mmCIF file of C-alpha atoms in Angstrom:
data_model
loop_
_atom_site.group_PDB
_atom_site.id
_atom_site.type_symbol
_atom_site.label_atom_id
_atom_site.label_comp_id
_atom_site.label_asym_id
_atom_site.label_seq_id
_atom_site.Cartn_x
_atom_site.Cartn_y
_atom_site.Cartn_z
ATOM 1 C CA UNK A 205 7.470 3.663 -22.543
ATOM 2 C CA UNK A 206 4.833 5.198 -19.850
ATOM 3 C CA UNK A 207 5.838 5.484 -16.359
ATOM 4 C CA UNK A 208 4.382 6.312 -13.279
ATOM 5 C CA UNK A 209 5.964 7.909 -9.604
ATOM 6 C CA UNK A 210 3.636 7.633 -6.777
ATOM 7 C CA UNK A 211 6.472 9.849 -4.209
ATOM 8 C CA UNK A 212 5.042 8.753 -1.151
ATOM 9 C CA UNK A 213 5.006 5.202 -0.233
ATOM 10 C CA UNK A 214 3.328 5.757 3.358
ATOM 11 C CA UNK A 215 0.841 8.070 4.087
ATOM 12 C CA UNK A 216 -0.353 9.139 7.751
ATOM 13 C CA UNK A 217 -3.676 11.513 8.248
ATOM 14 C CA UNK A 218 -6.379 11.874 11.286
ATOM 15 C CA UNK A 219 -9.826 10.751 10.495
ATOM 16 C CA UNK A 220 -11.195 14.345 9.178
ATOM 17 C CA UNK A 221 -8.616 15.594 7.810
ATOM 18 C CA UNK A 222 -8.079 16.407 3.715
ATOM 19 C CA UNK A 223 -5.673 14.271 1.673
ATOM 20 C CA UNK A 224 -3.754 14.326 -1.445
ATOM 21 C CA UNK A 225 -1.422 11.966 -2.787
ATOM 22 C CA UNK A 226 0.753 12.623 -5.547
ATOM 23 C CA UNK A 227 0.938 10.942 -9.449
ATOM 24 C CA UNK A 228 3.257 11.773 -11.601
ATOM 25 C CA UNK A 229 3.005 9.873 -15.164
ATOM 26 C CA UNK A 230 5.406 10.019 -18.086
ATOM 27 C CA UNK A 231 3.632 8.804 -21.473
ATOM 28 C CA UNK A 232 4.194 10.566 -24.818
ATOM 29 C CA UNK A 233 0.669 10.980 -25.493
ATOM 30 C CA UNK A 234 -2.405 11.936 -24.111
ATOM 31 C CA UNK A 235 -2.592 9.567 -21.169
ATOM 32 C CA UNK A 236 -5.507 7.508 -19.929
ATOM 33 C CA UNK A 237 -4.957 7.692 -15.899
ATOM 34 C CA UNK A 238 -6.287 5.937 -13.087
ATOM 35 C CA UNK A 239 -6.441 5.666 -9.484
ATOM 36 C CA UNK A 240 -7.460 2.211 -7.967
ATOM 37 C CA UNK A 241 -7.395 1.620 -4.112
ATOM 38 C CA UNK A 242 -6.579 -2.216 -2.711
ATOM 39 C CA UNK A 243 -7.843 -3.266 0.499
ATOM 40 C CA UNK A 244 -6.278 -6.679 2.312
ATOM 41 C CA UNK A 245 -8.125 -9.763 0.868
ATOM 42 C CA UNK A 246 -9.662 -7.513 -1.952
ATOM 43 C CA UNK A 247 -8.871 -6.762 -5.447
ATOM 44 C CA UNK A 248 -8.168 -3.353 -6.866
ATOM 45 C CA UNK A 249 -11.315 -1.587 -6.933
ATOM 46 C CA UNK A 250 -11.482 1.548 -9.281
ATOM 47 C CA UNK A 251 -11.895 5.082 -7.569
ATOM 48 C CA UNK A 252 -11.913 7.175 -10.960
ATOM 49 C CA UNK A 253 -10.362 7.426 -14.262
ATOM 50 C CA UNK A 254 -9.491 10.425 -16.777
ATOM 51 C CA UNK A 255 -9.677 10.369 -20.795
ATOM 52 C CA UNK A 256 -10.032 13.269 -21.355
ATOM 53 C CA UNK A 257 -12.060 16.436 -20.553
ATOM 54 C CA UNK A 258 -12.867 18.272 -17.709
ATOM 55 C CA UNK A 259 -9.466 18.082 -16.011
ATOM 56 C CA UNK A 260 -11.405 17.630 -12.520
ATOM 57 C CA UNK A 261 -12.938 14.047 -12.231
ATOM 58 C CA UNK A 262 -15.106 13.147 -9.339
ATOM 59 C CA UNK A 263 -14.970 9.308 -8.158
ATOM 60 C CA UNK A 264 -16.501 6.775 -6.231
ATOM 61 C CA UNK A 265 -16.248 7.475 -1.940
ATOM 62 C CA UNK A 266 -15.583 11.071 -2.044
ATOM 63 C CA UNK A 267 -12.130 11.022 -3.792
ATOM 64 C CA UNK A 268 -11.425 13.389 -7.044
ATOM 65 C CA UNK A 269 -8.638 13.846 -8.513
ATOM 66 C CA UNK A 270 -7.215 16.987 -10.795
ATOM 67 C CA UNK A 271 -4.850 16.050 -14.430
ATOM 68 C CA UNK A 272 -2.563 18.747 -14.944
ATOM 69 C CA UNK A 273 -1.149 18.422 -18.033
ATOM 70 C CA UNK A 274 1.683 21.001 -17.405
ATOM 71 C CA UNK A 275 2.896 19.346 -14.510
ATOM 72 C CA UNK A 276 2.377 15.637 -15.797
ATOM 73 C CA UNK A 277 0.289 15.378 -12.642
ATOM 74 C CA UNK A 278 -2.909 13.041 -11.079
ATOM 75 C CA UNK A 279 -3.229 13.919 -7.831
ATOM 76 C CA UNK A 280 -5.806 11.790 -6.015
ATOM 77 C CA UNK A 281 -7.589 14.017 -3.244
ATOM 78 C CA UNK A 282 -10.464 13.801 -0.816
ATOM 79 C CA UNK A 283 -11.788 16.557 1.779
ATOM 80 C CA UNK A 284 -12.445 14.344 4.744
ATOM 81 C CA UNK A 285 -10.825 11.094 5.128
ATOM 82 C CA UNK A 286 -12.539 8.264 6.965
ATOM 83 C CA UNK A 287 -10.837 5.381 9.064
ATOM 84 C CA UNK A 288 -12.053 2.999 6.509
ATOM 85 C CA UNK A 289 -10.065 4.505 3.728
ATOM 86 C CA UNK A 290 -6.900 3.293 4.858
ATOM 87 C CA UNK A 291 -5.788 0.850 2.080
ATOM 88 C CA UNK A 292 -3.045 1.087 -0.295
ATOM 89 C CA UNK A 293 -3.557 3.090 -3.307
ATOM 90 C CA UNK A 294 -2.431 2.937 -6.655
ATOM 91 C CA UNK A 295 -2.058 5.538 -9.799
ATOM 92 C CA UNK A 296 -1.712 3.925 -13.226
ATOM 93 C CA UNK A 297 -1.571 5.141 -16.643
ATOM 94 C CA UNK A 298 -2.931 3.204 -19.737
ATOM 95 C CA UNK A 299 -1.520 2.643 -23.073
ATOM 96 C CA UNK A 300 -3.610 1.858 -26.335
ATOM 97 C CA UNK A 301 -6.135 4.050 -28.182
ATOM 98 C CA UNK A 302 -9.270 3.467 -26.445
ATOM 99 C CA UNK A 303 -8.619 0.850 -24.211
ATOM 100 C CA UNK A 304 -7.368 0.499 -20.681
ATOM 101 C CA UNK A 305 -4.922 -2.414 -22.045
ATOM 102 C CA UNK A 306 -1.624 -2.614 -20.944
ATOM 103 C CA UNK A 307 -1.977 -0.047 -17.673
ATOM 104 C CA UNK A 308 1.247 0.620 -15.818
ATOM 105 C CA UNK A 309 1.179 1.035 -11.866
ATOM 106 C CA UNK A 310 3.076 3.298 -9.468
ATOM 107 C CA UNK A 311 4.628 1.438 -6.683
ATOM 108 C CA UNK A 312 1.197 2.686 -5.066
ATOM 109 C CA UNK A 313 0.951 4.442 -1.296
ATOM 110 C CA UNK A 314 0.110 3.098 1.647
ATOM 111 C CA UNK A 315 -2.553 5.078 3.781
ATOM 112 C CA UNK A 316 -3.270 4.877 7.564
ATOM 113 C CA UNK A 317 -5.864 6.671 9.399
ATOM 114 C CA UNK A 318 -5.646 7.398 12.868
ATOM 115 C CA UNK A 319 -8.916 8.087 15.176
ATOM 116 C CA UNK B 294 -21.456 -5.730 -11.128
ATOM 117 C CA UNK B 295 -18.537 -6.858 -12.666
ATOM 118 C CA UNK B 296 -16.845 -9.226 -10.336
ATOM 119 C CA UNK B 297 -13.952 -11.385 -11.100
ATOM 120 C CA UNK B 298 -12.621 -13.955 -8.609
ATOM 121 C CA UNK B 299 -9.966 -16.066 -8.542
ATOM 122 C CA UNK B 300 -9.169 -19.659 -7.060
ATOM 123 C CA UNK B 301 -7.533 -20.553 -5.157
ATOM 124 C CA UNK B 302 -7.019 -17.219 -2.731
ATOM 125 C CA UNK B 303 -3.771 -19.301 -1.522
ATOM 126 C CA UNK B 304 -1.625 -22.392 -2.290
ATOM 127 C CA UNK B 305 1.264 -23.582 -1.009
ATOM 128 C CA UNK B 306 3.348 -26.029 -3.149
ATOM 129 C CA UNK B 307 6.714 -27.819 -3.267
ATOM 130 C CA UNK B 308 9.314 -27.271 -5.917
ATOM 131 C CA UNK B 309 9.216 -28.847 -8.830
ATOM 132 C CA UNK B 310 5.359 -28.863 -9.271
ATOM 133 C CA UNK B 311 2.583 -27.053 -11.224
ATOM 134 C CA UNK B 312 -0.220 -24.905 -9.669
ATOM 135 C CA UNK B 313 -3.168 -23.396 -11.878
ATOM 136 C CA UNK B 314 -5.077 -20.537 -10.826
ATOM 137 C CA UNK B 315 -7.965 -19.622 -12.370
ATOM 138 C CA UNK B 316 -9.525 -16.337 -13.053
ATOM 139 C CA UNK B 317 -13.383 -15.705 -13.579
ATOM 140 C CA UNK B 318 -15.664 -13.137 -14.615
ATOM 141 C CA UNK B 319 -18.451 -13.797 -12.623
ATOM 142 C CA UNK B 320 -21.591 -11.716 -14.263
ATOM 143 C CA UNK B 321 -19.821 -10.122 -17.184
ATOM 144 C CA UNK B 322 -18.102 -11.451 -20.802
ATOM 145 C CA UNK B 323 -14.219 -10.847 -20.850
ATOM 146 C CA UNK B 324 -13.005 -10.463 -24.069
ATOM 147 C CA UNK B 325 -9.809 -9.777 -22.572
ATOM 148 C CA UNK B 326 -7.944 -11.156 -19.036
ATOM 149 C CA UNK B 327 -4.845 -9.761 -17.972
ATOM 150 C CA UNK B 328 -2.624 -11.411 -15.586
ATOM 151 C CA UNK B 329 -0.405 -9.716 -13.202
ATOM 152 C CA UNK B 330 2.411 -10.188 -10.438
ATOM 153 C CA UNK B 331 2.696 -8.247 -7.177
ATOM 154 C CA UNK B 332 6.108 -8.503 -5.338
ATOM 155 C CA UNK B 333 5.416 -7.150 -1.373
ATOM 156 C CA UNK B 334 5.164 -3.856 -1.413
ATOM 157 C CA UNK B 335 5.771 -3.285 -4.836
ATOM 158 C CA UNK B 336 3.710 -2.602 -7.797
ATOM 159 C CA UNK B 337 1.822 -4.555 -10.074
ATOM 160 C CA UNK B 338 3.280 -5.695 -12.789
ATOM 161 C CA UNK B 339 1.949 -7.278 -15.560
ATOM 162 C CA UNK B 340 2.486 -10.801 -17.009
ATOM 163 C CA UNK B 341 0.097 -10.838 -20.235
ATOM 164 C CA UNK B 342 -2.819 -10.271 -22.179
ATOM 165 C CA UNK B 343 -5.109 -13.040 -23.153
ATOM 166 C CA UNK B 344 -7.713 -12.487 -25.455
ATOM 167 C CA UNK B 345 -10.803 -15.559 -25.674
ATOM 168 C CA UNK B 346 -9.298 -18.059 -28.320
ATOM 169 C CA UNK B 347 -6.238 -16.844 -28.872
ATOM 170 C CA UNK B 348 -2.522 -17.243 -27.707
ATOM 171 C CA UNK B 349 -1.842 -15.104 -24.577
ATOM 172 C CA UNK B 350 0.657 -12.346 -25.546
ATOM 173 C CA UNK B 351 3.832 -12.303 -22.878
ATOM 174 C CA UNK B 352 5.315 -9.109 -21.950
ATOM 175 C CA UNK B 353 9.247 -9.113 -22.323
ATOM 176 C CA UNK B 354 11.224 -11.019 -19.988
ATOM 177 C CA UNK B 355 8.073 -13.570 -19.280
ATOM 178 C CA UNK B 356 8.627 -17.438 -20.159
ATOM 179 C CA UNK B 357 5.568 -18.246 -21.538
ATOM 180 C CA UNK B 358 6.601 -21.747 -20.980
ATOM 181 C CA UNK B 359 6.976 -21.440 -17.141
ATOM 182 C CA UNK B 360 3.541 -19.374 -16.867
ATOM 183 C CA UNK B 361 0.811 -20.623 -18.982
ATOM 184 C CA UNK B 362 -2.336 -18.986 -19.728
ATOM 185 C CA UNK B 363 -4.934 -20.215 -21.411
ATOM 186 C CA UNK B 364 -8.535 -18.464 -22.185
ATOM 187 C CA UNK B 365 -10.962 -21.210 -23.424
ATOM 188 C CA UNK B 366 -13.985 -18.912 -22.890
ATOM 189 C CA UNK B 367 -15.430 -15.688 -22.162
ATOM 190 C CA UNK B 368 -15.387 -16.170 -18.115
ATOM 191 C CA UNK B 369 -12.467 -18.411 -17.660
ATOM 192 C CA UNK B 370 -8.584 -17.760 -17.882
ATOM 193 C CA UNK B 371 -6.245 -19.968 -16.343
ATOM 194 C CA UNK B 372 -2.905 -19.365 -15.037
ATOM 195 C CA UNK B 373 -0.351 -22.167 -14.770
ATOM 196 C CA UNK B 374 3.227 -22.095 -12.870
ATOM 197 C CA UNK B 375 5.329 -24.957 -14.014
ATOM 198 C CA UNK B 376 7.540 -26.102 -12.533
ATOM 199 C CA UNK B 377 7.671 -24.236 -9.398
ATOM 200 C CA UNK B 378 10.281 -22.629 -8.151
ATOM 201 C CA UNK B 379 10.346 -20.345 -4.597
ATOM 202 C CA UNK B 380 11.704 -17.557 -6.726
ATOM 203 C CA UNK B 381 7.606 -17.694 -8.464
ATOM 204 C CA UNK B 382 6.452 -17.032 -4.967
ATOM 205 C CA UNK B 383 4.159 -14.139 -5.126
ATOM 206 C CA UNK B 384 0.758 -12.561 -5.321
ATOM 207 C CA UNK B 385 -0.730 -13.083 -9.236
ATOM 208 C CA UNK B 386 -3.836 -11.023 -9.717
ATOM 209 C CA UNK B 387 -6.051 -11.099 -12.660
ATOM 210 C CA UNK B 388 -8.489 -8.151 -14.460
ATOM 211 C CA UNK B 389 -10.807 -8.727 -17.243
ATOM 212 C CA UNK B 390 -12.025 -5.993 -19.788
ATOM 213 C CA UNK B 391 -15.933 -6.762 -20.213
ATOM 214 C CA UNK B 392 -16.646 -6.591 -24.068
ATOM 215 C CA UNK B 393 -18.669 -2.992 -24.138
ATOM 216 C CA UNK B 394 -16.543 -1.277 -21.704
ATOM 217 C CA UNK B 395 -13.032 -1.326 -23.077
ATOM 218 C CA UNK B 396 -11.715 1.636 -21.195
ATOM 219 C CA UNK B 397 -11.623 -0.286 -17.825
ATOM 220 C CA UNK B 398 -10.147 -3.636 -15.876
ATOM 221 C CA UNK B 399 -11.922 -5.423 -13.239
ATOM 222 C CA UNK B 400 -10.023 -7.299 -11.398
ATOM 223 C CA UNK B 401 -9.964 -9.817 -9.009
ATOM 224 C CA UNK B 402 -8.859 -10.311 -5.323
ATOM 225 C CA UNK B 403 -5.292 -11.935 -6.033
ATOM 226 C CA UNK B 404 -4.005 -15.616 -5.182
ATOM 227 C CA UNK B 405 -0.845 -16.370 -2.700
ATOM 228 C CA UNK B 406 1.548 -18.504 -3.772
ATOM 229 C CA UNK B 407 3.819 -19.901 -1.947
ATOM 230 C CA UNK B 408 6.685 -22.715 -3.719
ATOM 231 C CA UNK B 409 8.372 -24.327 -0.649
#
């Protein structure tokens, strides 16, 4: 069965700076992975997704994140964070050829900003 | 595009009762809905898959008699908690697969429930 580790369950950064926060996935074959952020009142929006590919995926507000296969990794990252990405964030990996059924989430990490 | 939304955002109910929720694709087709549970700060976790005119398939350790789903068409799922119970207080979120883009889930903005 596919699992996912999200290590850090609060995040603090200063409006500016870079940030990374860590996925690890277990799955026993080539994973579909995901990072989705979830802002109060809102539903999980999708910031990017990996199939396969170039390892390095660009997403939607800034964010990229890197798969590295050797490390079982999908580190979500973005150069300058803004106050209004503090949300929570959440890594998942899907299961099924083709399809994004049956993802799995991380326990996802919560992100604050300070100004 | 591709919004889902869900009513209600919140309900409060006593034990004992039944609460639907419903889950809508609002400019989109969903061939498939998934239904998920989110304890506080924990992850999602999910409930089951309902495909349009079929029987929703339950992941293990779900009654599929307490939670009902049913997916009468291709912009409606419904969630039902019978028989309430405060231990089925929690956030259920939906996400819908639209029929050409199976490698993603929309989903929608969550309903509250509360069983007093």
């Amino acid at each position: 069965a596919q699992s996912v580790t999200q290590p850090d369950i609060h995040i603090t950064v200063s409006e500016g700076a870079s940030l990374e926060l860590r996925c690890n996935y277990s799955y026993g074959a080539t994973p579909y992975l995901f990072w989705y952020v979830q802002s109060p009142g809102q539903g999980l929006q999708l910031l990017l997704k990996y199939f396969s590919g170039d390892t390095l995926v660009q997403g939607i507000k800034g964010f990229e994140a890197e798969f590295k296969r050797s490390q079982s990794s999908f580190n979500l990252r973005k150069p300058s964070v803004h106050w209004s990405d503090a949300a929570e964030y959440f890594c998942a990996v899907g299961a099924g050829t083709g399809t994004a059924s049956k993802l799995t989430f991380g326990t996802g990490t919560r992100l604050q900003v300070t100004l | 595009g591709a919004v889902v939304s869900q009513h209600p955002s919140w309900v409060i109910c006593k034990s004992g009762t039944s609460v639907k929720i419903e889950c809508r694709s609002l400019d989109f087709q969903a061939t498939t809905m998934f239904w998920y549970r989110q304890f506080p700060k924990q992850s999602l976790m999910l409930m089951a898959t309902s495909n349009e005119g079929s029987k929703a398939t339950y992941e293990q350790g779900v009654e599929k008699d307490k939670f009902l789903i049913n997916h009468a068409s291709l912009t409606l799922s419904t969630l039902t908690v019978t028989s309430a119970h405060p231990e089925d207080s929690s956030f259920y979120i939906c996400s819908a697969i639209a029929g050409g883009q199976a490698d993603t889930q929309y989903f929608g903005p969550g309903t509250r429930l509360t069983v007093l």
